[in-house]
Amino acid sequence: MHLEPNDLLLFARIVEAGSFSMAAQRLDLPKSTVSRRIAMLEACLGERLLQRTTRRLVLTEFGESLLEHARKVAEEVDAAGALALHRQAEPSGKLRISMPGDFANLGMTEMMSRFLARYPAVSLELDLSPRRVDLVAEGFDIAIRMGDLPEDSTLNARRVSLERFGLYAAPSYIAQRGLPEHPDDLLSHDLLCILSRNGGAAQWVLERGKTRWERQVTARLTANSPELLARIACGGAGIAASSDLFAGPMLKKGELVRVLPDWDLPAATGWAVFPGRRLMPAKTRAFLDMLDEACCARVRQQAESRAA
């Protein structure tokens, strides 16, 4: 015997409505479908559940016994629906997020504090490891990723930031080694480079208007942390490729100076990646919306800083 829970639910809804016609109307089903499914349920159980008269439905003795179980199915369905409705209205539950440690430590601390204060029913679990997590297999809700994204039909992505990159060095380094006047001069300097995904220093591409300079440089140090590169540059170790987000505060304090300020490295797009669900959980939507607000505000601040 294989009982279909949906048919038990239908049986409970018919008794609740008082007639096949009313149940069909409430459930937006053809009356013939309702009658057929109840007949199949009775055939599966081997006994009648309802005596049909022209005026009303009468439960059989067996139908009375089964109704208690069918109502429990209906109650669980109603409870699940209420839970889903509540979760959509009020974000709650654990939100698992993977993001680069640099991005979390410097760009996200204030925003995450505000998020936790605004949504007390949500808890955050942050994975700051540099690995590229499998969102679906590992149960993550959101991952923050920089740069180009591979094609993946199981994921959706929302652009949340545009990080501008430049070259920076400490005043002490410039005093000792001199200030480069052209990108070719960089080849005789100590360079602190972003680690490429394939290992080694990522190729440097500098642009000034329509002029493009591109070289595979030799690095004194490579790291997958733009924030760390900026900090090491503060100690006078060399010229670092870093983003405005991390080098900007050090620039304002005079700990770093911009090298070749007319030349820019390509900007890196920041993406919030999440599983491709038809219905996004309220906790995910709330975090993405606040993240978008915070990143837009930061982009405006960076633009104002550059223009100043």
PDB file of C-alpha atoms in Angstrom:
ATOM      1  CA  MET A   1       0.000   0.000   0.000  1.00  0.00           C
ATOM      2  CA  HIS A   2       1.325   3.435  -0.961  1.00  0.00           C
ATOM      3  CA  LEU A   3      -0.551   6.360   0.555  1.00  0.00           C
ATOM      4  CA  GLU A   4      -0.119   9.738  -1.090  1.00  0.00           C
ATOM      5  CA  PRO A   5       0.015  12.527   1.566  1.00  0.00           C
ATOM      6  CA  ASN A   6      -1.596  14.956  -0.861  1.00  0.00           C
ATOM      7  CA  ASP A   7      -4.676  12.727  -1.022  1.00  0.00           C
ATOM      8  CA  LEU A   8      -4.957  12.640   2.775  1.00  0.00           C
ATOM      9  CA  LEU A   9      -4.698  16.434   2.710  1.00  0.00           C
ATOM     10  CA  LEU A  10      -7.426  16.557   0.070  1.00  0.00           C
ATOM     11  CA  PHE A  11      -9.666  14.313   2.190  1.00  0.00           C
ATOM     12  CA  ALA A  12      -9.254  16.680   5.160  1.00  0.00           C
ATOM     13  CA  ARG A  13     -10.017  19.699   2.981  1.00  0.00           C
ATOM     14  CA  ILE A  14     -13.222  18.083   1.659  1.00  0.00           C
ATOM     15  CA  VAL A  15     -14.486  17.377   5.162  1.00  0.00           C
ATOM     16  CA  GLU A  16     -13.543  20.896   6.196  1.00  0.00           C
ATOM     17  CA  ALA A  17     -15.367  22.433   3.216  1.00  0.00           C
ATOM     18  CA  GLY A  18     -18.438  20.184   3.623  1.00  0.00           C
ATOM     19  CA  SER A  19     -18.718  19.204  -0.042  1.00  0.00           C
ATOM     20  CA  PHE A  20     -16.688  18.141  -3.061  1.00  0.00           C
ATOM     21  CA  SER A  21     -17.794  21.251  -4.959  1.00  0.00           C
ATOM     22  CA  MET A  22     -16.727  23.695  -2.250  1.00  0.00           C
ATOM     23  CA  ALA A  23     -13.389  21.927  -1.728  1.00  0.00           C
ATOM     24  CA  ALA A  24     -12.720  21.971  -5.468  1.00  0.00           C
ATOM     25  CA  GLN A  25     -13.488  25.693  -5.549  1.00  0.00           C
ATOM     26  CA  ARG A  26     -11.225  26.484  -2.589  1.00  0.00           C
ATOM     27  CA  LEU A  27      -8.381  24.401  -3.973  1.00  0.00           C
ATOM     28  CA  ASP A  28      -8.869  25.674  -7.535  1.00  0.00           C
ATOM     29  CA  LEU A  29      -9.252  22.118  -8.865  1.00  0.00           C
ATOM     30  CA  PRO A  30     -11.857  20.582 -11.164  1.00  0.00           C
ATOM     31  CA  LYS A  31     -14.563  18.764  -9.198  1.00  0.00           C
ATOM     32  CA  SER A  32     -13.916  15.678 -11.320  1.00  0.00           C
ATOM     33  CA  THR A  33     -10.274  15.653 -10.200  1.00  0.00           C
ATOM     34  CA  VAL A  34     -11.288  15.865  -6.549  1.00  0.00           C
ATOM     35  CA  SER A  35     -13.765  12.983  -6.935  1.00  0.00           C
ATOM     36  CA  ARG A  36     -11.273  10.848  -8.847  1.00  0.00           C
ATOM     37  CA  ARG A  37      -8.492  11.297  -6.288  1.00  0.00           C
ATOM     38  CA  ILE A  38     -10.783  10.409  -3.362  1.00  0.00           C
ATOM     39  CA  ALA A  39     -11.985   7.332  -5.240  1.00  0.00           C
ATOM     40  CA  MET A  40      -8.342   6.318  -5.782  1.00  0.00           C
ATOM     41  CA  LEU A  41      -7.599   6.870  -2.084  1.00  0.00           C
ATOM     42  CA  GLU A  42     -10.564   4.693  -1.104  1.00  0.00           C
ATOM     43  CA  ALA A  43      -9.437   2.003  -3.543  1.00  0.00           C
ATOM     44  CA  CYS A  44      -5.927   2.125  -2.055  1.00  0.00           C
ATOM     45  CA  LEU A  45      -7.289   1.802   1.486  1.00  0.00           C
ATOM     46  CA  GLY A  46      -9.867  -0.812   0.551  1.00  0.00           C
ATOM     47  CA  GLU A  47     -12.742   0.989   2.321  1.00  0.00           C
ATOM     48  CA  ARG A  48     -15.069   3.887   1.698  1.00  0.00           C
ATOM     49  CA  LEU A  49     -14.391   7.128   3.540  1.00  0.00           C
ATOM     50  CA  LEU A  50     -17.455   9.124   2.589  1.00  0.00           C
ATOM     51  CA  GLN A  51     -21.083   8.396   1.868  1.00  0.00           C
ATOM     52  CA  ARG A  52     -22.237  10.844  -0.768  1.00  0.00           C
ATOM     53  CA  THR A  53     -25.841  12.090  -0.703  1.00  0.00           C
ATOM     54  CA  THR A  54     -27.470  14.856  -2.701  1.00  0.00           C
ATOM     55  CA  ARG A  55     -27.417  17.188   0.308  1.00  0.00           C
ATOM     56  CA  ARG A  56     -24.351  16.390   2.364  1.00  0.00           C
ATOM     57  CA  LEU A  57     -21.339  14.197   2.975  1.00  0.00           C
ATOM     58  CA  VAL A  58     -21.434  11.570   5.694  1.00  0.00           C
ATOM     59  CA  LEU A  59     -18.235  10.088   7.063  1.00  0.00           C
ATOM     60  CA  THR A  60     -18.074   6.316   7.368  1.00  0.00           C
ATOM     61  CA  GLU A  61     -16.744   4.789  10.570  1.00  0.00           C
ATOM     62  CA  PHE A  62     -13.420   4.212   8.855  1.00  0.00           C
ATOM     63  CA  GLY A  63     -13.482   7.761   7.483  1.00  0.00           C
ATOM     64  CA  GLU A  64     -13.925   9.100  11.046  1.00  0.00           C
ATOM     65  CA  SER A  65     -10.857   7.141  12.140  1.00  0.00           C
ATOM     66  CA  LEU A  66      -8.741   8.307   9.212  1.00  0.00           C
ATOM     67  CA  LEU A  67      -9.826  11.930   9.516  1.00  0.00           C
ATOM     68  CA  GLU A  68      -7.686  12.451  12.635  1.00  0.00           C
ATOM     69  CA  HIS A  69      -4.550  11.487  10.673  1.00  0.00           C
ATOM     70  CA  ALA A  70      -5.589  13.522   7.640  1.00  0.00           C
ATOM     71  CA  ARG A  71      -6.119  16.587   9.812  1.00  0.00           C
ATOM     72  CA  LYS A  72      -2.614  16.206  11.218  1.00  0.00           C
ATOM     73  CA  VAL A  73      -1.280  16.307   7.643  1.00  0.00           C
ATOM     74  CA  ALA A  74      -3.334  19.451   6.985  1.00  0.00           C
ATOM     75  CA  GLU A  75      -2.103  21.058  10.217  1.00  0.00           C
ATOM     76  CA  GLU A  76       1.520  20.379   9.294  1.00  0.00           C
ATOM     77  CA  VAL A  77       0.994  21.855   5.827  1.00  0.00           C
ATOM     78  CA  ASP A  78      -0.631  24.947   7.343  1.00  0.00           C
ATOM     79  CA  ALA A  79       2.194  25.277   9.863  1.00  0.00           C
ATOM     80  CA  ALA A  80       4.807  25.013   7.119  1.00  0.00           C
ATOM     81  CA  GLY A  81       3.015  27.670   5.119  1.00  0.00           C
ATOM     82  CA  ALA A  82       2.806  29.960   8.137  1.00  0.00           C
ATOM     83  CA  LEU A  83       6.505  29.431   8.839  1.00  0.00           C
ATOM     84  CA  ALA A  84       7.426  30.283   5.249  1.00  0.00           C
ATOM     85  CA  LEU A  85       5.213  33.364   5.329  1.00  0.00           C
ATOM     86  CA  HIS A  86       6.778  34.505   8.600  1.00  0.00           C
ATOM     87  CA  ARG A  87      10.315  33.945   7.303  1.00  0.00           C
ATOM     88  CA  GLN A  88       9.548  35.954   4.192  1.00  0.00           C
ATOM     89  CA  ALA A  89       8.103  38.757   6.308  1.00  0.00           C
ATOM     90  CA  GLU A  90      10.773  38.718   9.038  1.00  0.00           C
ATOM     91  CA  PRO A  91      14.312  37.533   8.184  1.00  0.00           C
ATOM     92  CA  SER A  92      15.448  34.772  10.526  1.00  0.00           C
ATOM     93  CA  GLY A  93      17.769  31.773  10.762  1.00  0.00           C
ATOM     94  CA  LYS A  94      21.469  31.238  10.095  1.00  0.00           C
ATOM     95  CA  LEU A  95      23.013  32.994   7.087  1.00  0.00           C
ATOM     96  CA  ARG A  96      26.210  31.315   5.858  1.00  0.00           C
ATOM     97  CA  ILE A  97      28.504  33.603   3.870  1.00  0.00           C
ATOM     98  CA  SER A  98      31.893  33.092   2.230  1.00  0.00           C
ATOM     99  CA  MET A  99      33.972  36.181   1.466  1.00  0.00           C
ATOM    100  CA  PRO A 100      37.630  37.266   1.202  1.00  0.00           C
ATOM    101  CA  GLY A 101      39.102  38.098   4.590  1.00  0.00           C
ATOM    102  CA  ASP A 102      40.303  41.510   3.380  1.00  0.00           C
ATOM    103  CA  PHE A 103      36.826  42.449   2.226  1.00  0.00           C
ATOM    104  CA  ALA A 104      35.270  41.391   5.526  1.00  0.00           C
ATOM    105  CA  ASN A 105      37.832  42.994   7.822  1.00  0.00           C
ATOM    106  CA  LEU A 106      37.984  46.413   6.212  1.00  0.00           C
ATOM    107  CA  GLY A 107      34.980  46.830   3.968  1.00  0.00           C
ATOM    108  CA  MET A 108      32.214  44.998   5.813  1.00  0.00           C
ATOM    109  CA  THR A 109      32.601  45.382   9.574  1.00  0.00           C
ATOM    110  CA  GLU A 110      30.295  48.365  10.009  1.00  0.00           C
ATOM    111  CA  MET A 111      27.690  47.000   7.608  1.00  0.00           C
ATOM    112  CA  MET A 112      27.562  43.597   9.335  1.00  0.00           C
ATOM    113  CA  SER A 113      27.173  45.244  12.727  1.00  0.00           C
ATOM    114  CA  ARG A 114      24.208  47.231  11.410  1.00  0.00           C
ATOM    115  CA  PHE A 115      22.737  44.083   9.844  1.00  0.00           C
ATOM    116  CA  LEU A 116      22.873  42.156  13.121  1.00  0.00           C
ATOM    117  CA  ALA A 117      21.296  45.072  14.972  1.00  0.00           C
ATOM    118  CA  ARG A 118      18.489  45.456  12.445  1.00  0.00           C
ATOM    119  CA  TYR A 119      17.678  41.723  12.178  1.00  0.00           C
ATOM    120  CA  PRO A 120      18.005  40.152  15.643  1.00  0.00           C
ATOM    121  CA  ALA A 121      16.516  36.825  14.485  1.00  0.00           C
ATOM    122  CA  VAL A 122      19.368  36.255  11.994  1.00  0.00           C
ATOM    123  CA  SER A 123      22.766  34.819  12.923  1.00  0.00           C
ATOM    124  CA  LEU A 124      25.813  35.096  10.633  1.00  0.00           C
ATOM    125  CA  GLU A 125      28.407  32.428   9.942  1.00  0.00           C
ATOM    126  CA  LEU A 126      31.379  33.794   7.971  1.00  0.00           C
ATOM    127  CA  ASP A 127      33.961  31.715   6.113  1.00  0.00           C
ATOM    128  CA  LEU A 128      36.943  33.979   5.358  1.00  0.00           C
ATOM    129  CA  SER A 129      39.195  31.332   3.828  1.00  0.00           C
ATOM    130  CA  PRO A 130      40.557  32.101   0.336  1.00  0.00           C
ATOM    131  CA  ARG A 131      39.163  28.887  -1.153  1.00  0.00           C
ATOM    132  CA  ARG A 132      36.328  29.009  -3.673  1.00  0.00           C
ATOM    133  CA  VAL A 133      33.485  27.291  -1.842  1.00  0.00           C
ATOM    134  CA  ASP A 134      30.785  25.192  -3.506  1.00  0.00           C
ATOM    135  CA  LEU A 135      27.687  27.091  -2.385  1.00  0.00           C
ATOM    136  CA  VAL A 136      25.155  24.364  -3.101  1.00  0.00           C
ATOM    137  CA  ALA A 137      27.144  21.348  -1.892  1.00  0.00           C
ATOM    138  CA  GLU A 138      28.424  23.100   1.249  1.00  0.00           C
ATOM    139  CA  GLY A 139      25.188  24.874   2.149  1.00  0.00           C
ATOM    140  CA  PHE A 140      26.297  28.488   1.776  1.00  0.00           C
ATOM    141  CA  ASP A 141      23.726  31.210   1.197  1.00  0.00           C
ATOM    142  CA  ILE A 142      26.048  33.859  -0.304  1.00  0.00           C
ATOM    143  CA  ALA A 143      29.642  34.112  -1.521  1.00  0.00           C
ATOM    144  CA  ILE A 144      31.463  37.374  -2.291  1.00  0.00           C
ATOM    145  CA  ARG A 145      33.779  36.939  -5.269  1.00  0.00           C
ATOM    146  CA  MET A 146      35.997  39.330  -7.163  1.00  0.00           C
ATOM    147  CA  GLY A 147      36.691  39.430 -10.887  1.00  0.00           C
ATOM    148  CA  ASP A 148      35.245  37.318 -13.667  1.00  0.00           C
ATOM    149  CA  LEU A 149      32.763  34.583 -12.823  1.00  0.00           C
ATOM    150  CA  PRO A 150      32.654  31.150 -14.473  1.00  0.00           C
ATOM    151  CA  GLU A 151      29.393  30.014 -16.036  1.00  0.00           C
ATOM    152  CA  ASP A 152      27.247  28.134 -13.527  1.00  0.00           C
ATOM    153  CA  SER A 153      23.536  27.594 -14.164  1.00  0.00           C
ATOM    154  CA  THR A 154      22.920  26.696 -10.495  1.00  0.00           C
ATOM    155  CA  LEU A 155      23.956  30.158  -9.275  1.00  0.00           C
ATOM    156  CA  ASN A 156      22.778  33.736  -9.595  1.00  0.00           C
ATOM    157  CA  ALA A 157      25.005  36.783  -9.172  1.00  0.00           C
ATOM    158  CA  ARG A 158      24.472  40.418  -8.246  1.00  0.00           C
ATOM    159  CA  ARG A 159      27.134  43.056  -8.831  1.00  0.00           C
ATOM    160  CA  VAL A 160      27.847  44.792  -5.525  1.00  0.00           C
ATOM    161  CA  SER A 161      31.081  46.742  -5.965  1.00  0.00           C
ATOM    162  CA  LEU A 162      33.750  47.970  -8.354  1.00  0.00           C
ATOM    163  CA  GLU A 163      37.184  48.061  -6.768  1.00  0.00           C
ATOM    164  CA  ARG A 164      39.677  50.450  -8.378  1.00  0.00           C
ATOM    165  CA  PHE A 165      43.340  49.471  -8.270  1.00  0.00           C
ATOM    166  CA  GLY A 166      46.503  51.560  -8.415  1.00  0.00           C
ATOM    167  CA  LEU A 167      50.168  51.487  -7.434  1.00  0.00           C
ATOM    168  CA  TYR A 168      51.332  52.615  -3.988  1.00  0.00           C
ATOM    169  CA  ALA A 169      54.599  52.940  -2.091  1.00  0.00           C
ATOM    170  CA  ALA A 170      55.830  54.378   1.200  1.00  0.00           C
ATOM    171  CA  PRO A 171      57.519  57.816   1.188  1.00  0.00           C
ATOM    172  CA  SER A 172      60.622  56.128   2.647  1.00  0.00           C
ATOM    173  CA  TYR A 173      60.842  53.764  -0.335  1.00  0.00           C
ATOM    174  CA  ILE A 174      60.426  56.632  -2.826  1.00  0.00           C
ATOM    175  CA  ALA A 175      63.097  58.669  -1.004  1.00  0.00           C
ATOM    176  CA  GLN A 176      65.525  55.762  -1.321  1.00  0.00           C
ATOM    177  CA  ARG A 177      64.691  54.385  -4.789  1.00  0.00           C
ATOM    178  CA  GLY A 178      63.138  57.329  -6.605  1.00  0.00           C
ATOM    179  CA  LEU A 179      59.681  57.895  -8.101  1.00  0.00           C
ATOM    180  CA  PRO A 180      58.910  56.069 -11.371  1.00  0.00           C
ATOM    181  CA  GLU A 181      57.924  58.448 -14.166  1.00  0.00           C
ATOM    182  CA  HIS A 182      56.830  55.803 -16.699  1.00  0.00           C
ATOM    183  CA  PRO A 183      55.612  52.200 -16.341  1.00  0.00           C
ATOM    184  CA  ASP A 184      58.885  50.961 -17.881  1.00  0.00           C
ATOM    185  CA  ASP A 185      60.667  52.339 -14.804  1.00  0.00           C
ATOM    186  CA  LEU A 186      58.797  49.803 -12.659  1.00  0.00           C
ATOM    187  CA  LEU A 187      60.965  46.997 -14.009  1.00  0.00           C
ATOM    188  CA  SER A 188      63.902  48.237 -11.935  1.00  0.00           C
ATOM    189  CA  HIS A 189      61.881  48.434  -8.693  1.00  0.00           C
ATOM    190  CA  ASP A 190      60.830  45.991  -5.992  1.00  0.00           C
ATOM    191  CA  LEU A 191      57.245  45.045  -6.782  1.00  0.00           C
ATOM    192  CA  LEU A 192      54.585  43.618  -4.477  1.00  0.00           C
ATOM    193  CA  CYS A 193      52.040  41.781  -6.603  1.00  0.00           C
ATOM    194  CA  ILE A 194      48.663  40.116  -6.396  1.00  0.00           C
ATOM    195  CA  LEU A 195      48.951  36.333  -6.543  1.00  0.00           C
ATOM    196  CA  SER A 196      47.268  34.962  -9.656  1.00  0.00           C
ATOM    197  CA  ARG A 197      44.850  32.028  -9.498  1.00  0.00           C
ATOM    198  CA  ASN A 198      47.428  29.921 -11.329  1.00  0.00           C
ATOM    199  CA  GLY A 199      50.224  30.884  -8.953  1.00  0.00           C
ATOM    200  CA  GLY A 200      52.933  33.512  -9.392  1.00  0.00           C
ATOM    201  CA  ALA A 201      52.486  37.222  -9.920  1.00  0.00           C
ATOM    202  CA  ALA A 202      49.439  38.364 -11.821  1.00  0.00           C
ATOM    203  CA  GLN A 203      50.317  40.224 -15.001  1.00  0.00           C
ATOM    204  CA  TRP A 204      50.367  43.993 -14.590  1.00  0.00           C
ATOM    205  CA  VAL A 205      48.237  45.981 -16.989  1.00  0.00           C
ATOM    206  CA  LEU A 206      48.338  49.779 -16.677  1.00  0.00           C
ATOM    207  CA  GLU A 207      46.083  52.110 -18.628  1.00  0.00           C
ATOM    208  CA  ARG A 208      46.123  55.846 -19.156  1.00  0.00           C
ATOM    209  CA  GLY A 209      43.257  56.863 -21.410  1.00  0.00           C
ATOM    210  CA  LYS A 210      43.700  54.759 -24.549  1.00  0.00           C
ATOM    211  CA  THR A 211      47.340  53.940 -23.807  1.00  0.00           C
ATOM    212  CA  ARG A 212      47.945  50.471 -22.436  1.00  0.00           C
ATOM    213  CA  TRP A 213      51.109  49.064 -20.828  1.00  0.00           C
ATOM    214  CA  GLU A 214      51.235  45.324 -20.166  1.00  0.00           C
ATOM    215  CA  ARG A 215      54.053  43.258 -18.695  1.00  0.00           C
ATOM    216  CA  GLN A 216      54.652  40.024 -16.809  1.00  0.00           C
ATOM    217  CA  VAL A 217      56.638  41.538 -13.939  1.00  0.00           C
ATOM    218  CA  THR A 218      59.044  39.913 -11.513  1.00  0.00           C
ATOM    219  CA  ALA A 219      57.756  40.205  -7.953  1.00  0.00           C
ATOM    220  CA  ARG A 220      59.691  40.446  -4.723  1.00  0.00           C
ATOM    221  CA  LEU A 221      56.515  39.312  -2.943  1.00  0.00           C
ATOM    222  CA  THR A 222      53.167  37.890  -4.029  1.00  0.00           C
ATOM    223  CA  ALA A 223      50.032  37.497  -1.923  1.00  0.00           C
ATOM    224  CA  ASN A 224      46.314  36.975  -2.477  1.00  0.00           C
ATOM    225  CA  SER A 225      45.558  39.879  -0.137  1.00  0.00           C
ATOM    226  CA  PRO A 226      45.540  43.453  -1.505  1.00  0.00           C
ATOM    227  CA  GLU A 227      45.208  44.729   2.066  1.00  0.00           C
ATOM    228  CA  LEU A 228      48.368  42.869   3.146  1.00  0.00           C
ATOM    229  CA  LEU A 229      50.291  44.202   0.140  1.00  0.00           C
ATOM    230  CA  ALA A 230      49.346  47.760   1.082  1.00  0.00           C
ATOM    231  CA  ARG A 231      50.485  47.205   4.685  1.00  0.00           C
ATOM    232  CA  ILE A 232      53.810  45.698   3.598  1.00  0.00           C
ATOM    233  CA  ALA A 233      54.323  48.642   1.247  1.00  0.00           C
ATOM    234  CA  CYS A 234      53.865  50.944   4.261  1.00  0.00           C
ATOM    235  CA  GLY A 235      57.041  49.428   5.688  1.00  0.00           C
ATOM    236  CA  GLY A 236      59.039  50.508   2.642  1.00  0.00           C
ATOM    237  CA  ALA A 237      59.312  47.070   1.020  1.00  0.00           C
ATOM    238  CA  GLY A 238      58.400  48.171  -2.500  1.00  0.00           C
ATOM    239  CA  ILE A 239      55.650  49.300  -4.850  1.00  0.00           C
ATOM    240  CA  ALA A 240      52.362  47.486  -4.286  1.00  0.00           C
ATOM    241  CA  ALA A 241      49.360  46.901  -6.500  1.00  0.00           C
ATOM    242  CA  SER A 242      46.373  47.458  -4.222  1.00  0.00           C
ATOM    243  CA  SER A 243      42.847  48.806  -4.285  1.00  0.00           C
ATOM    244  CA  ASP A 244      41.584  52.188  -3.129  1.00  0.00           C
ATOM    245  CA  LEU A 245      39.613  50.375  -0.432  1.00  0.00           C
ATOM    246  CA  PHE A 246      42.739  49.184   1.362  1.00  0.00           C
ATOM    247  CA  ALA A 247      45.367  51.756   0.365  1.00  0.00           C
ATOM    248  CA  GLY A 248      43.037  54.752   0.685  1.00  0.00           C
ATOM    249  CA  PRO A 249      43.170  55.089   4.516  1.00  0.00           C
ATOM    250  CA  MET A 250      46.988  54.747   4.464  1.00  0.00           C
ATOM    251  CA  LEU A 251      47.167  57.331   1.695  1.00  0.00           C
ATOM    252  CA  LYS A 252      45.205  59.829   3.820  1.00  0.00           C
ATOM    253  CA  LYS A 253      47.559  59.275   6.770  1.00  0.00           C
ATOM    254  CA  GLY A 254      50.621  59.882   4.599  1.00  0.00           C
ATOM    255  CA  GLU A 255      51.840  56.305   5.056  1.00  0.00           C
ATOM    256  CA  LEU A 256      51.608  55.693   1.309  1.00  0.00           C
ATOM    257  CA  VAL A 257      51.872  57.791  -1.839  1.00  0.00           C
ATOM    258  CA  ARG A 258      50.326  57.051  -5.205  1.00  0.00           C
ATOM    259  CA  VAL A 259      52.845  55.884  -7.808  1.00  0.00           C
ATOM    260  CA  LEU A 260      52.147  56.791 -11.454  1.00  0.00           C
ATOM    261  CA  PRO A 261      48.828  58.422 -10.453  1.00  0.00           C
ATOM    262  CA  ASP A 262      47.818  58.931 -14.098  1.00  0.00           C
ATOM    263  CA  TRP A 263      47.934  55.177 -14.679  1.00  0.00           C
ATOM    264  CA  ASP A 264      45.360  52.699 -13.359  1.00  0.00           C
ATOM    265  CA  LEU A 265      45.271  48.946 -13.070  1.00  0.00           C
ATOM    266  CA  PRO A 266      42.008  47.368 -14.295  1.00  0.00           C
ATOM    267  CA  ALA A 267      39.167  47.610 -11.794  1.00  0.00           C
ATOM    268  CA  ALA A 268      37.811  44.387 -10.281  1.00  0.00           C
ATOM    269  CA  THR A 269      34.077  43.790 -10.051  1.00  0.00           C
ATOM    270  CA  GLY A 270      32.772  42.406  -6.791  1.00  0.00           C
ATOM    271  CA  TRP A 271      29.916  39.900  -7.046  1.00  0.00           C
ATOM    272  CA  ALA A 272      27.499  38.477  -4.525  1.00  0.00           C
ATOM    273  CA  VAL A 273      26.826  34.933  -5.707  1.00  0.00           C
ATOM    274  CA  PHE A 274      23.922  32.867  -4.374  1.00  0.00           C
ATOM    275  CA  PRO A 275      22.038  29.651  -5.279  1.00  0.00           C
ATOM    276  CA  GLY A 276      19.536  30.101  -8.097  1.00  0.00           C
ATOM    277  CA  ARG A 277      16.285  29.712  -6.196  1.00  0.00           C
ATOM    278  CA  ARG A 278      12.901  30.873  -7.443  1.00  0.00           C
ATOM    279  CA  LEU A 279      12.032  32.134  -3.953  1.00  0.00           C
ATOM    280  CA  MET A 280      14.932  33.828  -2.191  1.00  0.00           C
ATOM    281  CA  PRO A 281      14.899  33.545   1.626  1.00  0.00           C
ATOM    282  CA  ALA A 282      14.149  36.840   3.357  1.00  0.00           C
ATOM    283  CA  LYS A 283      17.462  36.695   5.275  1.00  0.00           C
ATOM    284  CA  THR A 284      19.398  36.475   1.980  1.00  0.00           C
ATOM    285  CA  ARG A 285      17.449  39.296   0.350  1.00  0.00           C
ATOM    286  CA  ALA A 286      17.888  41.538   3.399  1.00  0.00           C
ATOM    287  CA  PHE A 287      21.659  40.987   3.477  1.00  0.00           C
ATOM    288  CA  LEU A 288      22.059  41.583  -0.260  1.00  0.00           C
ATOM    289  CA  ASP A 289      20.037  44.797  -0.096  1.00  0.00           C
ATOM    290  CA  MET A 290      22.096  46.165   2.802  1.00  0.00           C
ATOM    291  CA  LEU A 291      25.329  45.071   1.115  1.00  0.00           C
ATOM    292  CA  ASP A 292      24.314  46.889  -2.045  1.00  0.00           C
ATOM    293  CA  GLU A 293      23.579  50.074  -0.086  1.00  0.00           C
ATOM    294  CA  ALA A 294      26.928  49.917   1.720  1.00  0.00           C
ATOM    295  CA  CYS A 295      28.936  49.299  -1.446  1.00  0.00           C
ATOM    296  CA  CYS A 296      27.182  52.113  -3.342  1.00  0.00           C
ATOM    297  CA  ALA A 297      27.969  54.508  -0.489  1.00  0.00           C
ATOM    298  CA  ARG A 298      31.608  53.433  -0.522  1.00  0.00           C
ATOM    299  CA  VAL A 299      31.890  53.912  -4.291  1.00  0.00           C
ATOM    300  CA  ARG A 300      30.578  57.465  -3.877  1.00  0.00           C
ATOM    301  CA  GLN A 301      33.103  58.146  -1.129  1.00  0.00           C
ATOM    302  CA  GLN A 302      35.965  56.791  -3.253  1.00  0.00           C
ATOM    303  CA  ALA A 303      34.901  58.910  -6.218  1.00  0.00           C
ATOM    304  CA  GLU A 304      34.778  62.028  -4.027  1.00  0.00           C
ATOM    305  CA  SER A 305      38.196  61.171  -2.572  1.00  0.00           C
ATOM    306  CA  ARG A 306      39.743  60.771  -6.023  1.00  0.00           C
ATOM    307  CA  ALA A 307      38.236  64.028  -7.213  1.00  0.00           C
ATOM    308  CA  ALA A 308      39.489  65.954  -4.156  1.00  0.00           C
TER     309      ALA A 308
END
